[in-house]
Short mmCIF file of C-alpha atoms in Angstrom, two decimals:
data_model
loop_
_atom_site.label_atom_id
_atom_site.label_comp_id
_atom_site.label_asym_id
_atom_site.label_seq_id
_atom_site.Cartn_x
_atom_site.Cartn_y
_atom_site.Cartn_z
CA UNK A 479 -43.13 106.35 -87.41
CA UNK A 480 -41.47 102.91 -87.06
CA UNK A 481 -43.09 99.68 -88.26
CA UNK A 482 -43.58 98.52 -84.67
CA UNK A 483 -45.38 101.74 -83.73
CA UNK A 484 -47.64 101.43 -86.78
CA UNK A 485 -48.47 97.83 -85.78
CA UNK A 486 -49.36 98.86 -82.21
CA UNK A 487 -51.57 101.72 -83.40
CA UNK A 488 -53.64 99.57 -85.77
CA UNK A 489 -55.85 98.27 -82.98
CA UNK A 490 -56.63 101.64 -81.37
CA UNK A 491 -57.36 103.41 -84.68
CA UNK A 492 -59.36 100.78 -86.53
CA UNK A 493 -60.95 99.02 -83.55
CA UNK A 494 -60.19 95.58 -85.01
CA UNK A 495 -57.29 93.19 -85.07
CA UNK A 496 -55.31 93.06 -88.32
CA UNK A 497 -52.36 90.92 -87.23
CA UNK A 498 -52.42 87.13 -87.35
CA UNK A 499 -49.52 85.76 -85.28
CA UNK A 500 -47.49 82.76 -86.32
CA UNK A 501 -47.18 79.78 -84.02
CA UNK A 502 -43.50 79.68 -84.98
CA UNK A 503 -42.99 82.54 -82.52
CA UNK A 504 -42.30 79.88 -79.88
CA UNK A 505 -39.16 78.77 -81.70
CA UNK A 506 -37.22 81.82 -80.52
CA UNK A 507 -34.15 81.34 -78.37
CA UNK A 508 -35.90 82.90 -75.38
CA UNK A 509 -34.74 86.50 -75.86
CA UNK A 510 -37.41 89.06 -76.67
CA UNK A 511 -34.97 90.68 -79.14
CA UNK A 512 -34.94 87.52 -81.31
CA UNK A 513 -35.66 88.01 -84.99
CA UNK A 514 -38.69 85.74 -84.77
CA UNK A 515 -40.31 87.67 -81.90
CA UNK A 516 -42.52 90.61 -82.84
CA UNK A 517 -41.90 93.98 -81.29
CA UNK A 518 -43.82 95.39 -78.33
CA UNK A 519 -44.59 99.04 -77.96
CA UNK A 520 -45.43 101.06 -74.86
CA UNK A 521 -49.12 101.27 -74.01
CA UNK A 522 -51.13 103.50 -71.68
CA UNK A 523 -54.78 104.38 -71.15
CA UNK A 524 -54.49 107.61 -73.14
CA UNK A 525 -53.01 105.87 -76.15
CA UNK A 526 -55.54 103.03 -75.88
CA UNK A 527 -58.69 104.68 -74.44
CA UNK A 528 -60.83 101.63 -75.22
CA UNK A 529 -59.94 97.99 -74.67
CA UNK A 530 -59.55 95.64 -77.67
CA UNK A 531 -62.93 94.36 -78.87
CA UNK A 532 -63.91 90.86 -77.79
CA UNK A 533 -64.49 88.21 -80.39
CA UNK A 534 -68.22 87.67 -81.02
CA UNK A 535 -69.48 84.86 -78.83
CA UNK A 536 -71.12 82.20 -81.01
CA UNK A 537 -71.41 79.45 -78.41
CA UNK A 538 -74.81 78.14 -77.32
CA UNK A 539 -74.50 77.64 -73.54
CA UNK A 540 -76.98 75.44 -71.75
CA UNK A 541 -78.10 71.85 -71.21
CA UNK A 542 -78.08 69.32 -74.03
CA UNK A 543 -80.78 67.04 -72.68
CA UNK A 544 -84.54 67.18 -72.16
CA UNK A 545 -85.23 69.06 -68.94
CA UNK A 546 -88.83 67.82 -68.94
CA UNK A 547 -87.66 64.24 -68.38
CA UNK A 548 -84.88 65.05 -65.90
CA UNK A 549 -86.49 66.45 -62.76
CA UNK A 550 -85.31 64.75 -59.57
CA UNK A 551 -81.70 64.91 -58.24
CA UNK A 552 -81.28 61.18 -58.98
CA UNK A 553 -82.28 61.84 -62.61
CA UNK A 554 -79.47 64.38 -62.90
CA UNK A 555 -76.97 61.99 -61.28
CA UNK A 556 -78.02 59.27 -63.71
CA UNK A 557 -77.12 61.52 -66.63
CA UNK A 558 -73.55 60.60 -65.75
CA UNK A 559 -73.83 57.31 -63.81
CA UNK A 560 -76.47 55.73 -66.02
CA UNK A 561 -77.49 52.07 -66.07
CA UNK A 562 -75.07 51.33 -68.92
CA UNK A 563 -72.05 52.60 -66.98
CA UNK A 564 -73.15 50.92 -63.72
CA UNK A 565 -73.72 47.67 -65.65
CA UNK A 566 -70.14 47.90 -66.98
CA UNK A 567 -68.77 48.40 -63.45
CA UNK A 568 -70.92 45.52 -62.16
CA UNK A 569 -69.74 43.18 -64.92
CA UNK A 570 -66.05 43.96 -64.42
CA UNK A 571 -66.35 43.70 -60.63
CA UNK A 572 -67.90 40.24 -60.92
CA UNK A 573 -65.31 39.19 -63.50
CA UNK A 574 -62.42 40.33 -61.31
CA UNK A 575 -63.86 38.75 -58.14
CA UNK A 576 -64.27 35.38 -59.86
CA UNK A 577 -60.63 35.34 -60.99
CA UNK A 578 -59.43 35.53 -57.39
CA UNK A 579 -58.93 32.31 -55.40
CA UNK A 580 -61.99 31.64 -53.27
CA UNK A 581 -62.17 29.87 -49.94
CA UNK A 582 -65.16 28.10 -48.44
CA UNK A 583 -65.67 31.06 -46.09
CA UNK A 584 -65.42 33.83 -48.66
CA UNK A 585 -67.31 32.65 -51.73
CA UNK A 586 -68.28 35.53 -53.99
CA UNK A 587 -71.96 36.33 -54.42
CA UNK A 588 -72.55 37.94 -57.80
CA UNK A 589 -73.31 41.62 -57.41
CA UNK A 590 -76.27 43.06 -59.32
CA UNK A 591 -76.85 46.53 -60.75
CA UNK A 592 -79.31 47.24 -57.94
CA UNK A 593 -76.76 46.25 -55.32
CA UNK A 594 -74.08 48.36 -57.02
CA UNK A 595 -76.36 51.39 -56.84
CA UNK A 596 -76.83 50.66 -53.13
CA UNK A 597 -73.04 50.50 -52.78
CA UNK A 598 -72.80 53.97 -54.33
CA UNK A 599 -75.57 55.09 -51.97
CA UNK A 600 -73.54 53.96 -48.94
CA UNK A 601 -70.30 55.66 -50.05
CA UNK A 602 -72.16 58.92 -50.77
CA UNK A 603 -73.76 58.73 -47.33
CA UNK A 604 -70.33 58.11 -45.78
CA UNK A 605 -69.19 61.41 -47.30
CA UNK A 606 -72.02 63.20 -45.47
CA UNK A 607 -71.63 61.36 -42.16
CA UNK A 608 -67.93 61.49 -41.28
CA UNK A 609 -66.38 58.75 -39.12
CA UNK A 610 -62.64 58.19 -38.60
CA UNK A 611 -62.73 54.47 -39.43
CA UNK A 612 -64.87 52.89 -42.11
CA UNK A 613 -65.90 49.91 -39.95
CA UNK A 614 -67.40 52.30 -37.39
CA UNK A 615 -70.38 52.86 -39.69
CA UNK A 616 -71.58 49.36 -38.74
CA UNK A 617 -70.69 49.47 -35.04
CA UNK A 618 -73.32 48.41 -32.50
CA UNK A 619 -71.88 50.69 -29.84
CA UNK A 620 -74.81 52.85 -28.73
CA UNK A 621 -72.64 55.95 -28.52
CA UNK A 622 -71.35 55.65 -32.09
CA UNK A 623 -74.07 53.62 -33.79
CA UNK A 624 -75.66 54.70 -37.08
CA UNK A 625 -78.34 52.01 -37.64
CA UNK A 626 -79.20 53.00 -41.20
CA UNK A 627 -75.92 51.63 -42.59
CA UNK A 628 -76.64 48.14 -41.24
CA UNK A 629 -80.09 48.26 -42.82
CA UNK A 630 -78.79 49.41 -46.19
CA UNK A 631 -75.99 46.86 -46.57
CA UNK A 632 -74.06 44.55 -44.29
CA UNK A 633 -70.50 45.48 -43.44
CA UNK A 634 -68.96 42.32 -44.90
CA UNK A 635 -70.85 42.71 -48.16
CA UNK A 636 -69.87 46.37 -48.49
CA UNK A 637 -66.19 45.62 -47.86
CA UNK A 638 -66.29 42.68 -50.29
CA UNK A 639 -67.70 44.85 -53.09
CA UNK A 640 -65.21 47.62 -52.36
CA UNK A 641 -62.30 45.18 -52.33
CA UNK A 642 -63.29 43.67 -55.70
CA UNK A 643 -64.40 46.92 -57.34
CA UNK A 644 -62.96 46.88 -60.85
CA UNK A 645 -63.48 48.77 -64.10
CA UNK A 646 -61.65 46.94 -66.90
CA UNK A 647 -60.80 43.43 -68.07
CA UNK A 648 -57.15 42.77 -67.18
CA UNK A 649 -56.86 40.01 -69.78
CA UNK A 650 -57.50 42.46 -72.63
CA UNK A 651 -54.84 44.94 -71.51
CA UNK A 652 -51.97 45.51 -73.94
CA UNK A 653 -49.62 48.39 -72.99
CA UNK A 654 -48.49 48.78 -76.61
CA UNK A 655 -51.95 49.49 -77.97
CA UNK A 656 -53.70 51.04 -74.97
CA UNK A 657 -54.39 54.80 -75.45
CA UNK A 658 -53.35 55.61 -71.87
CA UNK A 659 -51.42 52.67 -70.30
CA UNK A 660 -50.83 54.27 -66.90
CA UNK A 661 -54.57 54.82 -66.42
CA UNK A 662 -55.66 51.48 -67.86
CA UNK A 663 -57.34 50.42 -64.58
CA UNK A 664 -59.69 53.41 -64.61
CA UNK A 665 -59.57 54.45 -68.28
CA UNK A 666 -63.10 53.28 -69.33
CA UNK A 667 -64.64 55.36 -66.52
CA UNK A 668 -62.47 58.41 -67.24
CA UNK A 669 -63.30 58.26 -70.94
CA UNK A 670 -67.02 57.74 -70.34
CA UNK A 671 -67.47 60.56 -67.82
CA UNK A 672 -65.21 63.02 -69.63
CA UNK A 673 -67.32 62.55 -72.77
CA UNK A 674 -70.57 63.07 -70.83
CA UNK A 675 -69.31 66.20 -69.03
CA UNK A 676 -68.60 67.83 -72.41
CA UNK A 677 -71.67 66.53 -74.21
CA UNK A 678 -74.44 67.24 -71.70
CA UNK A 679 -73.70 70.92 -71.04
CA UNK A 680 -72.10 73.80 -72.94
CA UNK A 681 -70.50 76.42 -70.65
CA UNK A 682 -71.04 80.16 -70.72
CA UNK A 683 -68.47 82.54 -72.25
CA UNK A 684 -66.04 82.79 -69.31
CA UNK A 685 -64.08 79.59 -68.68
CA UNK A 686 -61.00 78.81 -66.59
CA UNK A 687 -58.15 76.29 -66.68
CA UNK A 688 -56.43 75.31 -63.43
CA UNK A 689 -55.11 72.24 -61.63
CA UNK A 690 -56.63 70.32 -58.72
CA UNK A 691 -54.97 67.79 -56.42
CA UNK A 692 -56.62 64.57 -55.18
CA UNK A 693 -55.04 63.48 -51.90
CA UNK A 694 -53.06 60.25 -52.32
CA UNK A 695 -50.00 59.25 -50.32
CA UNK A 696 -49.57 55.71 -51.65
CA UNK A 697 -46.90 54.50 -54.02
CA UNK A 698 -47.32 56.07 -57.44
CA UNK A 699 -44.66 57.14 -59.93
CA UNK A 700 -46.51 60.29 -61.00
CA UNK A 701 -47.67 61.38 -57.55
CA UNK A 702 -47.29 65.16 -57.26
CA UNK A 703 -46.06 67.33 -54.40
CA UNK A 704 -47.70 70.76 -54.43
CA UNK A 705 -46.98 72.60 -51.15
CA UNK A 706 -49.53 75.35 -51.84
CA UNK A 707 -52.41 72.88 -52.16
CA UNK A 708 -54.29 71.65 -49.12
CA UNK A 709 -53.60 67.97 -49.89
CA UNK A 710 -49.91 68.59 -50.77
CA UNK A 711 -49.45 65.03 -52.10
CA UNK A 712 -51.64 63.33 -54.64
CA UNK A 713 -52.91 62.81 -58.17
CA UNK A 714 -53.08 66.00 -60.21
CA UNK A 715 -56.03 66.86 -62.45
CA UNK A 716 -55.90 69.56 -65.13
CA UNK A 717 -59.42 70.97 -65.30
CA UNK A 718 -61.44 73.29 -67.51
CA UNK A 719 -64.44 74.69 -65.63
CA UNK A 720 -67.13 77.28 -66.17
CA UNK A 721 -66.05 80.35 -64.18
CA UNK A 722 -69.43 81.25 -62.70
CA UNK A 723 -70.63 77.82 -61.55
CA UNK A 724 -67.52 75.61 -61.36
CA UNK A 725 -69.07 73.02 -63.73
CA UNK A 726 -66.30 70.67 -64.88
CA UNK A 727 -66.38 70.57 -68.68
CA UNK A 728 -63.17 68.67 -69.39
CA UNK A 729 -60.22 67.22 -67.48
CA UNK A 730 -56.88 65.46 -67.96
CA UNK A 731 -55.18 63.32 -65.31
CA UNK A 732 -51.45 63.98 -65.05
CA UNK A 733 -49.35 60.81 -65.44
CA UNK A 734 -45.84 62.23 -65.77
CA UNK A 735 -44.07 62.73 -69.06
CA UNK A 736 -46.46 60.26 -70.73
CA UNK A 737 -49.56 62.34 -69.99
CA UNK A 738 -51.92 62.03 -72.97
CA UNK A 739 -52.80 65.30 -74.74
CA UNK A 740 -54.54 66.10 -78.01
CA UNK A 741 -52.20 65.03 -80.80
CA UNK A 742 -53.12 68.19 -82.72
CA UNK A 743 -50.93 70.24 -80.36
CA UNK A 744 -47.95 67.88 -80.10
CA UNK A 745 -45.48 70.58 -81.26
CA UNK A 746 -46.66 73.15 -78.71
CA UNK A 747 -45.03 73.87 -75.31
CA UNK A 748 -46.29 71.58 -72.55
CA UNK A 749 -48.34 74.23 -70.72
CA UNK A 750 -49.97 75.30 -73.99
CA UNK A 751 -50.72 71.65 -74.77
CA UNK A 752 -52.68 71.40 -71.53
CA UNK A 753 -54.80 74.48 -72.18
CA UNK A 754 -55.46 73.79 -75.84
CA UNK A 755 -56.24 70.09 -75.31
CA UNK A 756 -58.80 70.97 -72.65
CA UNK A 757 -60.39 73.81 -74.63
CA UNK A 758 -60.15 72.26 -78.11
CA UNK A 759 -63.91 71.82 -78.63
CA UNK A 760 -64.57 75.44 -77.54
CA UNK A 761 -62.01 77.20 -79.74
CA UNK A 762 -63.25 79.44 -82.53
CA UNK A 763 -66.49 80.37 -80.72
CA UNK A 764 -65.53 83.58 -78.92
CA UNK A 765 -64.92 82.08 -75.47
CA UNK A 766 -62.81 84.01 -72.96
CA UNK A 767 -60.25 81.84 -71.14
CA UNK A 768 -58.59 82.64 -67.80
CA UNK A 769 -55.46 80.88 -66.53
CA UNK A 770 -52.79 81.45 -63.89
CA UNK A 771 -49.07 81.99 -64.46
CA UNK A 772 -48.31 78.26 -64.82
CA UNK A 773 -50.03 78.18 -68.22
CA UNK A 774 -49.92 81.77 -69.51
CA UNK A 775 -47.44 82.97 -72.12
CA UNK A 776 -47.43 85.52 -74.95
CA UNK A 777 -47.18 82.64 -77.40
CA UNK A 778 -50.36 81.03 -76.02
CA UNK A 779 -52.20 84.36 -76.14
CA UNK A 780 -51.17 84.87 -79.78
CA UNK A 781 -52.28 81.37 -80.73
CA UNK A 782 -55.66 81.76 -79.02
CA UNK A 783 -56.22 85.00 -80.96
CA UNK A 784 -55.85 83.00 -84.20
CA UNK A 785 -58.53 80.65 -82.83
CA UNK A 786 -61.02 83.48 -82.20
CA UNK A 787 -60.65 82.95 -78.44
CA UNK A 788 -59.95 85.72 -75.91
CA UNK A 789 -57.61 85.25 -73.00
CA UNK A 790 -56.27 86.85 -69.84
CA UNK A 791 -54.35 85.74 -66.80
CA UNK A 792 -51.20 86.21 -64.73
CA UNK A 793 -47.86 85.44 -66.37
CA UNK A 794 -44.31 84.79 -65.24
CA UNK A 795 -41.81 87.40 -66.37
CA UNK A 796 -39.26 84.76 -67.40
CA UNK A 797 -41.52 83.43 -70.16
CA UNK A 798 -40.33 83.73 -73.74
CA UNK A 799 -41.25 86.97 -75.55
CA UNK A 800 -41.96 88.90 -72.33
CA UNK A 801 -40.39 92.33 -73.05
CA UNK A 802 -37.40 93.49 -71.02
CA UNK A 803 -39.27 96.68 -70.08
CA UNK A 804 -41.78 94.55 -68.17
CA UNK A 805 -39.29 92.10 -66.72
CA UNK A 806 -36.74 94.61 -65.45
CA UNK A 807 -38.79 97.68 -64.59
CA UNK A 808 -38.84 98.55 -60.87
CA UNK A 809 -42.10 100.13 -59.73
CA UNK A 810 -43.40 101.82 -56.64
CA UNK A 811 -46.64 100.63 -55.07
CA UNK A 812 -49.63 101.49 -57.28
CA UNK A 813 -47.54 102.16 -60.40
CA UNK A 814 -48.03 100.28 -63.66
CA UNK A 815 -46.22 99.70 -66.93
CA UNK A 816 -47.87 98.15 -69.98
CA UNK A 817 -46.84 97.04 -73.46
CA UNK A 818 -49.02 96.22 -76.45
CA UNK A 819 -48.51 93.84 -79.38
CA UNK A 820 -51.48 93.64 -81.70
CA UNK A 821 -54.45 92.48 -79.61
CA UNK A 822 -52.25 91.25 -76.74
CA UNK A 823 -51.41 93.51 -73.81
CA UNK A 824 -48.92 92.71 -71.07
CA UNK A 825 -49.08 94.76 -67.88
CA UNK A 826 -47.07 94.93 -64.67
CA UNK A 827 -48.68 96.37 -61.56
CA UNK A 828 -47.02 96.89 -58.22
CA UNK A 829 -49.25 95.94 -55.31
CA UNK A 830 -47.73 94.36 -52.19
CA UNK A 831 -45.64 92.57 -54.78
CA UNK A 832 -45.35 92.86 -58.53
CA UNK A 833 -48.19 91.28 -60.52
CA UNK A 834 -47.82 90.71 -64.26
CA UNK A 835 -50.80 89.92 -66.48
CA UNK A 836 -51.55 89.18 -70.12
CA UNK A 837 -54.84 90.06 -71.78
CA UNK A 838 -56.42 90.25 -75.21
CA UNK A 839 -59.51 92.16 -74.00
CA UNK A 840 -58.12 94.85 -71.68
CA UNK A 841 -56.28 98.13 -71.90
CA UNK A 842 -54.17 99.55 -69.01
CA UNK A 843 -57.21 101.30 -67.47
CA UNK A 844 -57.45 101.57 -63.67
CA UNK A 845 -60.72 101.33 -61.71
CA UNK A 846 -61.73 101.94 -58.11
CA UNK A 847 -62.85 98.96 -56.06
CA UNK A 848 -64.38 98.81 -52.58
CA UNK A 849 -62.89 96.11 -50.35
CA UNK A 850 -64.81 94.03 -47.79
CA UNK A 851 -63.58 96.42 -45.12
CA UNK A 852 -65.13 99.37 -46.96
CA UNK A 853 -61.81 100.78 -48.16
CA UNK A 854 -61.59 102.11 -51.72
CA UNK A 855 -58.56 100.88 -53.67
CA UNK A 856 -57.39 101.52 -57.23
CA UNK A 857 -56.71 98.44 -59.35
CA UNK A 858 -56.25 97.65 -63.04
CA UNK A 859 -59.47 96.43 -64.65
CA UNK A 860 -57.72 93.25 -65.77
CA UNK A 861 -56.93 92.39 -62.13
CA UNK A 862 -60.57 92.86 -61.10
CA UNK A 863 -61.82 90.65 -63.93
CA UNK A 864 -59.14 88.03 -63.24
CA UNK A 865 -60.24 87.79 -59.59
CA UNK A 866 -63.87 87.41 -60.69
CA UNK A 867 -63.33 84.60 -63.23
CA UNK A 868 -60.33 82.62 -61.98
CA UNK A 869 -62.18 80.83 -59.16
CA UNK A 870 -64.09 78.19 -61.15
CA UNK A 871 -61.84 75.23 -60.23
CA UNK A 872 -61.50 76.49 -56.65
CA UNK A 873 -65.30 76.62 -56.40
CA UNK A 874 -65.46 72.99 -57.49
CA UNK A 875 -62.80 72.00 -54.93
CA UNK A 876 -64.63 73.81 -52.13
CA UNK A 877 -67.84 71.89 -52.78
CA UNK A 878 -66.04 68.53 -53.04
CA UNK A 879 -64.19 69.11 -49.79
CA UNK A 880 -67.42 69.34 -47.77
CA UNK A 881 -68.76 65.83 -48.44
CA UNK A 882 -65.87 63.75 -49.86
CA UNK A 883 -66.73 60.29 -51.15
CA UNK A 884 -63.06 59.27 -51.40
CA UNK A 885 -61.62 58.42 -47.98
CA UNK A 886 -58.16 59.58 -46.94
CA UNK A 887 -56.68 56.11 -46.67
CA UNK A 888 -56.50 53.95 -49.76
CA UNK A 889 -53.76 51.92 -51.43
CA UNK A 890 -55.24 51.67 -54.93
CA UNK A 891 -55.00 55.00 -56.73
CA UNK A 892 -57.57 54.06 -59.38
CA UNK A 893 -60.24 53.46 -56.73
CA UNK A 894 -59.56 56.87 -55.19
CA UNK A 895 -59.83 58.42 -58.65
CA UNK A 896 -63.13 56.59 -59.19
CA UNK A 897 -64.66 57.82 -55.92
CA UNK A 898 -63.42 61.31 -56.76
CA UNK A 899 -65.19 61.08 -60.11
CA UNK A 900 -68.41 60.13 -58.31
CA UNK A 901 -67.98 63.33 -56.28
CA UNK A 902 -67.42 65.40 -59.41
CA UNK A 903 -70.43 63.81 -61.13
CA UNK A 904 -72.66 64.69 -58.16
CA UNK A 905 -71.42 68.29 -58.20
CA UNK A 906 -71.93 68.61 -61.97
CA UNK A 907 -75.42 67.14 -61.48
CA UNK A 908 -76.07 69.73 -58.77
CA UNK A 909 -74.95 72.59 -61.06
CA UNK A 910 -77.29 71.42 -63.83
CA UNK A 911 -80.10 71.02 -61.29
CA UNK A 912 -79.63 74.61 -60.07
CA UNK A 913 -79.44 75.98 -63.61
CA UNK A 914 -82.82 74.40 -64.31
CA UNK A 915 -84.49 76.08 -61.34
CA UNK A 916 -83.73 73.63 -58.52
CA UNK A 917 -84.20 74.94 -54.98
CA UNK A 918 -82.13 72.48 -52.90
CA UNK A 919 -78.65 73.31 -51.64
CA UNK A 920 -75.71 70.97 -52.20
CA UNK A 921 -76.22 68.95 -49.00
CA UNK A 922 -79.96 68.53 -49.55
CA UNK A 923 -79.24 67.47 -53.12
CA UNK A 924 -76.89 64.70 -51.98
CA UNK A 925 -79.27 63.50 -49.28
CA UNK A 926 -82.10 63.38 -51.82
CA UNK A 927 -79.97 61.23 -54.16
CA UNK A 928 -79.33 58.81 -51.28
CA UNK A 929 -83.03 58.63 -50.40
CA UNK A 930 -84.14 58.10 -54.01
CA UNK A 931 -81.58 55.32 -54.56
CA UNK A 932 -82.88 53.60 -51.42
CA UNK A 933 -86.48 53.91 -52.63
CA UNK A 934 -85.66 52.58 -56.07
CA UNK A 935 -83.06 49.90 -55.45
CA UNK A 936 -83.12 48.71 -51.84
CA UNK A 937 -84.60 45.24 -51.30
CA UNK A 938 -84.64 42.75 -48.47
CA UNK A 939 -82.13 40.01 -49.26
CA UNK A 940 -81.90 36.68 -47.46
CA UNK A 941 -79.51 34.26 -49.09
CA UNK A 942 -79.89 30.53 -48.34
CA UNK A 943 -76.72 28.49 -48.69
CA UNK A 944 -76.01 24.85 -47.80
CA UNK A 945 -79.48 24.41 -46.33
CA UNK A 946 -79.25 27.28 -43.89
CA UNK A 947 -79.87 31.03 -43.86
CA UNK A 948 -76.85 33.25 -44.24
CA UNK A 949 -76.99 35.79 -41.46
CA UNK A 950 -74.42 38.27 -42.78
CA UNK A 951 -76.80 39.90 -45.31
CA UNK A 952 -79.48 42.50 -44.56
CA UNK A 953 -82.34 40.86 -42.68
CA UNK A 954 -84.61 43.81 -41.95
CA UNK A 955 -87.05 45.56 -44.27
CA UNK A 956 -85.89 48.61 -46.23
CA UNK A 957 -85.00 51.75 -44.29
CA UNK A 958 -87.83 53.74 -45.86
CA UNK A 959 -90.02 52.78 -42.96
CA UNK A 960 -87.74 54.86 -40.72
CA UNK A 961 -88.76 58.00 -42.58
CA UNK A 962 -92.44 57.48 -41.77
CA UNK A 963 -93.95 58.44 -38.43
CA UNK A 964 -97.53 57.14 -38.75
CA UNK A 965 -98.49 54.65 -36.05
CA UNK A 966 -101.91 53.41 -34.80
CA UNK A 967 -102.86 54.71 -31.36
CA UNK A 968 -105.90 54.32 -29.10
CA UNK A 969 -108.20 57.33 -29.16
CA UNK A 970 -107.66 59.41 -26.01
CA UNK A 971 -110.31 59.25 -23.31
CA UNK A 972 -112.88 62.03 -23.07
CA UNK A 973 -114.89 63.40 -20.16
CA UNK A 974 -117.82 61.15 -21.10
CA UNK A 975 -116.08 57.97 -22.28
CA UNK A 976 -112.93 56.18 -21.23
CA UNK A 977 -112.80 54.22 -24.51
CA UNK A 978 -114.31 56.45 -27.19
CA UNK A 979 -114.88 55.36 -30.79
CA UNK A 980 -115.15 57.34 -34.02
CA UNK A 981 -116.13 56.58 -37.61
CA UNK A 982 -113.29 55.13 -39.68
CA UNK A 983 -112.20 57.61 -42.37
CA UNK A 984 -111.75 54.82 -44.93
CA UNK A 985 -114.83 52.73 -44.15
CA UNK A 986 -117.19 55.68 -44.39
CA UNK A 987 -116.18 56.16 -48.05
CA UNK A 988 -117.38 52.64 -48.91
CA UNK A 989 -120.95 51.58 -49.71
CA UNK A 990 -122.95 48.48 -48.90
CA UNK A 991 -125.04 46.51 -51.37
CA UNK A 992 -127.94 48.96 -51.01
CA UNK A 993 -125.72 51.93 -51.93
CA UNK A 994 -125.58 53.34 -48.42
CA UNK A 995 -122.34 54.44 -46.83
CA UNK A 996 -120.90 51.98 -44.34
CA UNK A 997 -120.86 53.22 -40.76
CA UNK A 998 -118.07 51.50 -38.88
CA UNK A 999 -116.51 52.88 -35.75
CA UNK A 1000 -113.00 52.26 -34.46
CA UNK A 1001 -111.09 52.92 -31.25
CA UNK A 1002 -107.83 53.57 -33.15
CA UNK A 1003 -106.50 56.63 -34.96
CA UNK A 1004 -103.31 58.08 -36.47
CA UNK A 1005 -101.87 60.57 -34.02
CA UNK A 1006 -99.94 62.49 -36.69
CA UNK A 1007 -102.90 62.83 -39.05
CA UNK A 1008 -105.55 62.94 -36.28
CA UNK A 1009 -107.75 60.60 -38.35
CA UNK A 1010 -109.70 57.60 -36.94
CA UNK A 1011 -108.80 54.38 -38.77
CA UNK A 1012 -109.29 50.63 -38.44
CA UNK A 1013 -105.93 48.98 -37.67
CA UNK A 1014 -106.22 46.77 -40.74
CA UNK A 1015 -106.56 47.24 -43.61
CA UNK A 1016 -107.76 50.85 -43.40
CA UNK A 1017 -104.60 52.19 -41.72
CA UNK A 1018 -102.46 50.98 -44.63
CA UNK A 1019 -104.96 52.10 -47.27
CA UNK A 1020 -105.17 55.62 -45.87
CA UNK A 1021 -101.37 56.09 -45.84
CA UNK A 1022 -100.69 54.60 -49.27
CA UNK A 1023 -103.62 55.72 -51.46
CA UNK A 1024 -103.24 59.17 -53.03
CA UNK A 1025 -107.00 59.93 -52.95
CA UNK A 1026 -106.84 60.15 -49.19
#
């Protein structure tokens, strides 16, 4: 028996992996017959009746914060957009606004943390209530009017904050020392949120790496064109998500050839750099990674095996070290051909078109699968598992597409990235909320965040300047009163009395000096509660005191 056959048989006979691949395998000239490339041998289900064993999973998935203190949707959102981060945004926005030339008609009013939270509240609400033009949210046209926006924040104030929104001090920027010069405008936010995404939650075993595209058609040197994506043009994100929930654990923003990756993998191929930089903190713990053919390669699979990390995904047949038997073999529909090299299997399956996959946890076994139409089809097990775990990033994109905070039009890419990160933070908050037993759906979760921000941060503001009241700011009480429907009404007439009276529900709980209950009748009541009440102060007491 040849050395290559002995190597291929080790796995099936001993049930464990004895080969440790060298990362120098990538230095081959591209031919699978190179002296540095290890040999593949033919594999089939009879020769490999059981798949290669998975690495033991030693990760500890779950939340890394006290779930007894984080209860409400706003609490989960504040795990990411906490007061410290919002204070940083507020400080830099004020700093930037004050450096701009001011006119007598457009003097800048310093924005506070409370007002910044209200700004976030408005943009989140805009993602739920779609209007074609941003100014239409403040229109007084009865057909198009949405009064709540005018009560939350005036149009001019909202546009002023959005125009001056800033995240870093321009005076401290030095392109020679900055860790990511092309993202310097948004870098503090990217760094802060990326760290929190990874720190606050540890994903389950199955994870996925894929790209996502944020729509942006402005001028940008690293803007991407991806015809298969819905947006087609925009800023590309490389993302690592949990397969089952879509939770975003780590991400990298593509900025052309100067994209910043983990320096540990600087000698690796670019696509391997992406995967390993994203998954670096999860390597060596038995995770199972899924990727598509943009990232997959035999070299990456071999390297992940050395890191105690399993892997499977589609692969392009023109990758280095893909055997000629896989690349050149012509198959009829339903036929397969597979090759094995240590723990790594490569398989080609002919469906409507040829599909080639790599895996470290599968053998060439076929399984029956029932389609949505009720038809039974035969597929390789690796294809079934790939379809089940590859959708993590797509799941995230689907949720973000429903209620987008970032508007289509926008000339500053870093502001679009920021609003997109708000969206991602809300979705990650929603995933954590559901994992801890939350019952709301995604839309209810967002609406609840809006309502809680209004309750906590909305105040009536009337600014006096030059001896007169400025009329552009909010002049009405907070919008919470619109959620209440308790109003005093006259008691309806009866057969005996046109103006009946009943004992006040609040007064009858009080006592006079002699210790007797006070008997006071009123002609008013709350129609919703069907309770008789004095207009003042009993009506207010009844609807604000918990004991009632």
